[in-house]
PDB file of C-alpha atoms in Angstrom:
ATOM      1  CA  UNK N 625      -0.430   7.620  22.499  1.00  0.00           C
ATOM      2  CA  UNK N 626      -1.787   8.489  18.920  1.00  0.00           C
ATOM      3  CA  UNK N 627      -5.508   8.088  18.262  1.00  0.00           C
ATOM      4  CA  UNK N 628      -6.340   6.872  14.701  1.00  0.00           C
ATOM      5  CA  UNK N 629      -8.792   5.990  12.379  1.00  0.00           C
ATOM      6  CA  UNK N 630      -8.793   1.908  11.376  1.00  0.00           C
ATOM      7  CA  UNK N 631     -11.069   0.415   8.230  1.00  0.00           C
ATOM      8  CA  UNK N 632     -10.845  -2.675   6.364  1.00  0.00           C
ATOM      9  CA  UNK N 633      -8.918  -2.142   3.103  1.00  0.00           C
ATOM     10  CA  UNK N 634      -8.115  -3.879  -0.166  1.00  0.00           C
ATOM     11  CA  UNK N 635     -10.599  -5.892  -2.329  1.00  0.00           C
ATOM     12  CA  UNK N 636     -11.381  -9.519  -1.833  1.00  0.00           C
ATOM     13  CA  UNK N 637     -10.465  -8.658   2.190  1.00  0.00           C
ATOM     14  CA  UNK N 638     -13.768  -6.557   2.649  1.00  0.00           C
ATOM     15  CA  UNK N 639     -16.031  -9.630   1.509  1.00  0.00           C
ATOM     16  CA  UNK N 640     -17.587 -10.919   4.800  1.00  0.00           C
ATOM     17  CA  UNK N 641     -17.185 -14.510   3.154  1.00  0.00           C
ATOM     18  CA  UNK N 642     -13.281 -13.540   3.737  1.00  0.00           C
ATOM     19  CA  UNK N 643     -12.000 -14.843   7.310  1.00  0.00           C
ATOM     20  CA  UNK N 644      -9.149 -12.685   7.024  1.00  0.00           C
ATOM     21  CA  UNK N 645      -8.913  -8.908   6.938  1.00  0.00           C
ATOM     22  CA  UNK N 646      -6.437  -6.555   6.148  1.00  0.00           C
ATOM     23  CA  UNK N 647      -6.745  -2.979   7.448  1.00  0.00           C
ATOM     24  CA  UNK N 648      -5.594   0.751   6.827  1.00  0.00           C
ATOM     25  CA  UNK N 649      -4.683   2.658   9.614  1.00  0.00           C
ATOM     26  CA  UNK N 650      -5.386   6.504   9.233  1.00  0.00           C
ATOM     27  CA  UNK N 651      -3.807   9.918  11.483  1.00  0.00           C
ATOM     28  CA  UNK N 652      -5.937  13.137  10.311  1.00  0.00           C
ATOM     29  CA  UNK N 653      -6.975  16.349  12.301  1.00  0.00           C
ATOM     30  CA  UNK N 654     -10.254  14.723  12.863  1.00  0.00           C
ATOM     31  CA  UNK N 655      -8.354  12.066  15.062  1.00  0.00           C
ATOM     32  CA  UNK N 656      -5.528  13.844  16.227  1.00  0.00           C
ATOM     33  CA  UNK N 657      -2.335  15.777  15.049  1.00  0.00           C
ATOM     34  CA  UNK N 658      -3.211  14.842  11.659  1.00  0.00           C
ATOM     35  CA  UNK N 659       0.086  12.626  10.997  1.00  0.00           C
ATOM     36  CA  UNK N 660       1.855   9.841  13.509  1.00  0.00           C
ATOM     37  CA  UNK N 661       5.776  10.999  13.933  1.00  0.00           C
ATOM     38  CA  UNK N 662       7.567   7.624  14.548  1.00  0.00           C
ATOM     39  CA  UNK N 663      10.040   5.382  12.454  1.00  0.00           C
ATOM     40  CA  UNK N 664       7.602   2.832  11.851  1.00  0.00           C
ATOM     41  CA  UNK N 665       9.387   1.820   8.936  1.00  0.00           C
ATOM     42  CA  UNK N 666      12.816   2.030   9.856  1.00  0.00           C
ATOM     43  CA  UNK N 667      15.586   4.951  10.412  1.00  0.00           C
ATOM     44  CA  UNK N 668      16.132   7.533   7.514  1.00  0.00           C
ATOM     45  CA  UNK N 669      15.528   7.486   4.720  1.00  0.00           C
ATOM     46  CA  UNK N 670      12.183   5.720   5.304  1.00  0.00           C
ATOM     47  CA  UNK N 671       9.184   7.851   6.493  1.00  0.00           C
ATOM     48  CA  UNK N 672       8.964   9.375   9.432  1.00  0.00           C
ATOM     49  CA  UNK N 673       5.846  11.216   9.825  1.00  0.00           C
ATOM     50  CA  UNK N 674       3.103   8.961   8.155  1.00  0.00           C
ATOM     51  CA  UNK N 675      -0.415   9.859   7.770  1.00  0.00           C
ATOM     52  CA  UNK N 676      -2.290   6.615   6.639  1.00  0.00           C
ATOM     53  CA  UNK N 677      -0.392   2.906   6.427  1.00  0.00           C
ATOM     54  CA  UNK N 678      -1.502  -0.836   5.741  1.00  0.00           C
ATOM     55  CA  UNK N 679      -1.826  -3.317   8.021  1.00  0.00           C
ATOM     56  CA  UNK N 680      -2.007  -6.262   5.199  1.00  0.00           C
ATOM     57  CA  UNK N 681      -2.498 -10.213   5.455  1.00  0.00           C
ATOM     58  CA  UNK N 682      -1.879 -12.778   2.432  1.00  0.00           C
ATOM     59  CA  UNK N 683      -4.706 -13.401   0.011  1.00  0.00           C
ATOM     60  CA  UNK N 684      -4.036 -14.598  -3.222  1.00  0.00           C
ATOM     61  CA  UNK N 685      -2.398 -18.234  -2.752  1.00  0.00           C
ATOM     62  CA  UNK N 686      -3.418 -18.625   1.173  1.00  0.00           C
ATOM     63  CA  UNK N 687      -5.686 -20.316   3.308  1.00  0.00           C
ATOM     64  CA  UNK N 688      -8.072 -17.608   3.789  1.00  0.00           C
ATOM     65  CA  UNK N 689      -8.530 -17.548  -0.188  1.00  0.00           C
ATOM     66  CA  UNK N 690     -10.177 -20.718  -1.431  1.00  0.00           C
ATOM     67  CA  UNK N 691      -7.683 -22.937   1.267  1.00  0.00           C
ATOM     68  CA  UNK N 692      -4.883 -22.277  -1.135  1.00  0.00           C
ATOM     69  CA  UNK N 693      -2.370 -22.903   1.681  1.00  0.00           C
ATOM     70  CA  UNK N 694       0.110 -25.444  -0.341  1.00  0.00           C
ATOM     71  CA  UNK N 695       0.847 -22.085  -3.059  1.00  0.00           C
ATOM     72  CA  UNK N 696       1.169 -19.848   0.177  1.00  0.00           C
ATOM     73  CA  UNK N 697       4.431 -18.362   0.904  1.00  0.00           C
ATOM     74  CA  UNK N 698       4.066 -15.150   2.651  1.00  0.00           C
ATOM     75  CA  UNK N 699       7.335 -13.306   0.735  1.00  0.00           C
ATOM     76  CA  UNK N 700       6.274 -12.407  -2.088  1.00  0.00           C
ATOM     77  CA  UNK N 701       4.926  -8.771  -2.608  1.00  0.00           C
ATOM     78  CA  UNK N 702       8.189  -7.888   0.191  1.00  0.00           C
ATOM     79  CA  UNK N 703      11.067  -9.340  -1.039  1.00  0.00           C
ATOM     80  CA  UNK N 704       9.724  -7.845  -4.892  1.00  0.00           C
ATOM     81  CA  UNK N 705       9.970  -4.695  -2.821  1.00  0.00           C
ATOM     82  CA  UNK N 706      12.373  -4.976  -1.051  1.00  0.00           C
ATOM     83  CA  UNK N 707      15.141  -6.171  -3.955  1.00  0.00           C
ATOM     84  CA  UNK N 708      14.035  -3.119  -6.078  1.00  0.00           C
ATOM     85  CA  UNK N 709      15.436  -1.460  -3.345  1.00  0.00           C
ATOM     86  CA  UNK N 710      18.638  -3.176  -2.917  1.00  0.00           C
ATOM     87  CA  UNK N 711      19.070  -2.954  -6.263  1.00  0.00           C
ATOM     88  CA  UNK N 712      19.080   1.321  -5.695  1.00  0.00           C
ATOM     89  CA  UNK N 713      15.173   1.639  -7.119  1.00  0.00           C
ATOM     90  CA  UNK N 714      12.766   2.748  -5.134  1.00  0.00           C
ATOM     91  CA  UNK N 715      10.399   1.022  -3.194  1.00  0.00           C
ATOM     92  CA  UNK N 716       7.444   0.433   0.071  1.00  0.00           C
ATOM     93  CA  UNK N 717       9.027  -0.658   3.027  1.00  0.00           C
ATOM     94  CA  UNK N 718       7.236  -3.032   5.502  1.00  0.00           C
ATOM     95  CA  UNK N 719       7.947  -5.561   7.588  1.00  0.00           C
ATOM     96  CA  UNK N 720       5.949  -9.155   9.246  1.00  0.00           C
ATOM     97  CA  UNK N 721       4.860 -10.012  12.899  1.00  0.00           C
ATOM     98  CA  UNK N 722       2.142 -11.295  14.317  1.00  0.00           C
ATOM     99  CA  UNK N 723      -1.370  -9.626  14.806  1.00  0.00           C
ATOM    100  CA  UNK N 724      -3.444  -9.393  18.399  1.00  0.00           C
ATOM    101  CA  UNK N 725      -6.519  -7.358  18.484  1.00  0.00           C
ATOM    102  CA  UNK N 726      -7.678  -6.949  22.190  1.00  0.00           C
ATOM    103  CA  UNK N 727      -6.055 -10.027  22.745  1.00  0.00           C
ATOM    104  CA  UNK N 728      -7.111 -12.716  19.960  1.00  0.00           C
ATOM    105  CA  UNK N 729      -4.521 -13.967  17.416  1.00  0.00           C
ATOM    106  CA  UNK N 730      -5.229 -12.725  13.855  1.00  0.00           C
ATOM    107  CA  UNK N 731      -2.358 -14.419  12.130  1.00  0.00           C
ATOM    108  CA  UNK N 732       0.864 -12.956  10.316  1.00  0.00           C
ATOM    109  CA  UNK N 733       0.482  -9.769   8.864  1.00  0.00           C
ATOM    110  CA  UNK N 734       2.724  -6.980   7.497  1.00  0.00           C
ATOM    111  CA  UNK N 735       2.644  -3.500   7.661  1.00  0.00           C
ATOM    112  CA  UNK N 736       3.278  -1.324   4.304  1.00  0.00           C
ATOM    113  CA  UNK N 737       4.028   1.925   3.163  1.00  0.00           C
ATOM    114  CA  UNK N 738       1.047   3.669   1.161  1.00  0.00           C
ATOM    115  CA  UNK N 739       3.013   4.568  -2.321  1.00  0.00           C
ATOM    116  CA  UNK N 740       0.642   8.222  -2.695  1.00  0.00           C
ATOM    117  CA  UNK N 741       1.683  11.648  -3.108  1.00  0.00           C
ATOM    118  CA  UNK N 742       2.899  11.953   0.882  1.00  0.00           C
ATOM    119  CA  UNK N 743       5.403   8.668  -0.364  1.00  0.00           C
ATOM    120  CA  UNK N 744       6.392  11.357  -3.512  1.00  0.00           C
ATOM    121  CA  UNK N 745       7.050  14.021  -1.921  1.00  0.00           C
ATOM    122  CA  UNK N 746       9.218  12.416   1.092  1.00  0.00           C
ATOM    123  CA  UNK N 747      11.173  10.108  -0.882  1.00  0.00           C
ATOM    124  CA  UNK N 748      12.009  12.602  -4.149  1.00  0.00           C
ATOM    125  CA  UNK N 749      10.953  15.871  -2.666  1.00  0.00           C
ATOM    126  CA  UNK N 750       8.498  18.739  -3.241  1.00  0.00           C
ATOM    127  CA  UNK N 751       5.072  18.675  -1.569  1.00  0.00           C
ATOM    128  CA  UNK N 752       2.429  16.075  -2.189  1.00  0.00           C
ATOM    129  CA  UNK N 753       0.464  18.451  -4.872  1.00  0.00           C
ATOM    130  CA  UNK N 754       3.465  17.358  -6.666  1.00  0.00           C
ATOM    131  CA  UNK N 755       2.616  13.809  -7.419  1.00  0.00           C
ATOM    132  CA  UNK N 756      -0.467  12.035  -9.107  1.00  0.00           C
ATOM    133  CA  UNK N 757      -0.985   8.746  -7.562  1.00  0.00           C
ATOM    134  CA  UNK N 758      -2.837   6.282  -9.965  1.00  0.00           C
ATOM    135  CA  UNK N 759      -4.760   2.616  -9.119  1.00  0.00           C
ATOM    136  CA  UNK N 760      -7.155   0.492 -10.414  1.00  0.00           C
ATOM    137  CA  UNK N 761     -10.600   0.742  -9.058  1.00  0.00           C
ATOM    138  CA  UNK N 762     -12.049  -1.548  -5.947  1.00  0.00           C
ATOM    139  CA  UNK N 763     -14.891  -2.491  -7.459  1.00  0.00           C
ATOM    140  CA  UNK N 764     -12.948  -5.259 -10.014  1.00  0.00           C
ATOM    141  CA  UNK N 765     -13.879  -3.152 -12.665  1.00  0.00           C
ATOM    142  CA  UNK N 766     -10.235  -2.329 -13.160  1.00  0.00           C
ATOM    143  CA  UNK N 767     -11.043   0.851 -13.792  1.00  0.00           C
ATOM    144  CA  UNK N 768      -7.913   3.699 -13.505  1.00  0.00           C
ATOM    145  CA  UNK N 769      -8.735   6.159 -10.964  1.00  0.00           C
ATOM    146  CA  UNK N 770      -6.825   8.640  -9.236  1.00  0.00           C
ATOM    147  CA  UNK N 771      -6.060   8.488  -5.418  1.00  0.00           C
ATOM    148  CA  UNK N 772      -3.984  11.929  -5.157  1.00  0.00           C
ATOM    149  CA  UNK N 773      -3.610  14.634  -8.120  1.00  0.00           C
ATOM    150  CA  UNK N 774      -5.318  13.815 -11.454  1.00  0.00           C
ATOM    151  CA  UNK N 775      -5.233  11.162 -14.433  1.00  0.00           C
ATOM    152  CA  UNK N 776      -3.645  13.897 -17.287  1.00  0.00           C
ATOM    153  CA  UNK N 777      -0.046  12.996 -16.989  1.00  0.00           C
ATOM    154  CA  UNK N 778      -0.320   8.948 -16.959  1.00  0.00           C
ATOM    155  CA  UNK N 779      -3.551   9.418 -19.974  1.00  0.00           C
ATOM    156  CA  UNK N 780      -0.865  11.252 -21.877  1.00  0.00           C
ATOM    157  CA  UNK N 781       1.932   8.543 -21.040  1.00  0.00           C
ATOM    158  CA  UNK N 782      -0.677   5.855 -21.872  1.00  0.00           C
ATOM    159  CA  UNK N 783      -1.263   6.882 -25.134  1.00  0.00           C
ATOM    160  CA  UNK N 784       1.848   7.461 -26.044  1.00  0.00           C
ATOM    161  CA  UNK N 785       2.855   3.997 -24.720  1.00  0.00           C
ATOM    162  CA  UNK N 786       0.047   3.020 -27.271  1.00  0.00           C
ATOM    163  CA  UNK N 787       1.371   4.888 -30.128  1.00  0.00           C
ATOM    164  CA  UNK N 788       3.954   3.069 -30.000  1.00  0.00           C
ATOM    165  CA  UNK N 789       7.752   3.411 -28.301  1.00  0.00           C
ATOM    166  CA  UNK N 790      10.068   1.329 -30.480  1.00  0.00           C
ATOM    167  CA  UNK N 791      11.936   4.166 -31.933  1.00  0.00           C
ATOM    168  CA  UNK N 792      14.377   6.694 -29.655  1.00  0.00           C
ATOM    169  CA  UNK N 793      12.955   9.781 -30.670  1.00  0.00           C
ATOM    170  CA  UNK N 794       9.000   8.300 -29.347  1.00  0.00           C
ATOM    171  CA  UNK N 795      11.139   6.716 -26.097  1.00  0.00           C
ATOM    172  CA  UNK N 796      11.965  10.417 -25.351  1.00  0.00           C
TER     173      UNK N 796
END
């Protein structure tokens, strides 16, 4: 079997107040090979040699956040993904089951694809010093930060978004 590195990802999930956990799963040379080669997401196209994924659980409109359990519904971030798909865009894949850790029921959870530069370059090609991958900082700040690459291509699309893109010629 593959040895990996687990942690507990996301925001809100890392608060000890938070009974639930979600969790990012990690292959590097310090573990092992440096990548896990399996179809954990399905047959081609999707990955097939994944270096980091998410183990995720429900937060916003569930139990585990304030008791919110009458909002909770458990499809929402993968059917949005998974209708972008069907629909010929482009999109995470990931699928639900239930969570055991050494034998004690965590609850549903769903694994997901990490959408960074190894998601660029398998999905549209090149090599992952290709792609910039962009998010918000974890601190709530909301801060833009860069996971993979470097913020000068999205700071030059966000100020041109800014400028303004209501005629053609600023569009292109």
């Amino acid at each position: 079997s593959e040895l990996c590195g687990i942690r507990i990802r996301g925001g809100f999930s890392r608060e000890p107040s938070n009974p639930k956990h979600a969790f990012r799963i990690f292959f590097r040379k310090d573990y092992n090979k440096g990548s896990l080669k399996y179809p954990l997401f399905g047959p081609l196209p999707a990955q097939q040699t994944i270096d980091k994924f998410d183990i995720r659980c429900d937060q916003n409109y569930s139990w585990s956040f304030g008791g919110d359990r009458a909002n909770e519904c458990f499809m929402r971030d993968n059917f949005s993904r998974a209708s972008q798909m069907a629909i010929g865009g482009q999109g995470t894949r990931g699928t639900y089951y239930h969570l055991y850790i050494n034998g004690t029921y965590w609850g549903l959870y769903n694994t997901e694809e990490r959408p960074e530069a190894t998601f660029g370059a398998w999905y549209f090609g090149g090599v992952k010093e290709d792609y910039d991958a962009i998010k918000t900082s974890n601190d709530n700040s909301y801060d833009i930060e860069a996971t993979d690459g470097n913020l000068d291509a999205w700071t030059r699309l966000w100020k041109q978004a800014q400028a303004g893109l209501s005629s053609n010629a600023a569009y292109y």
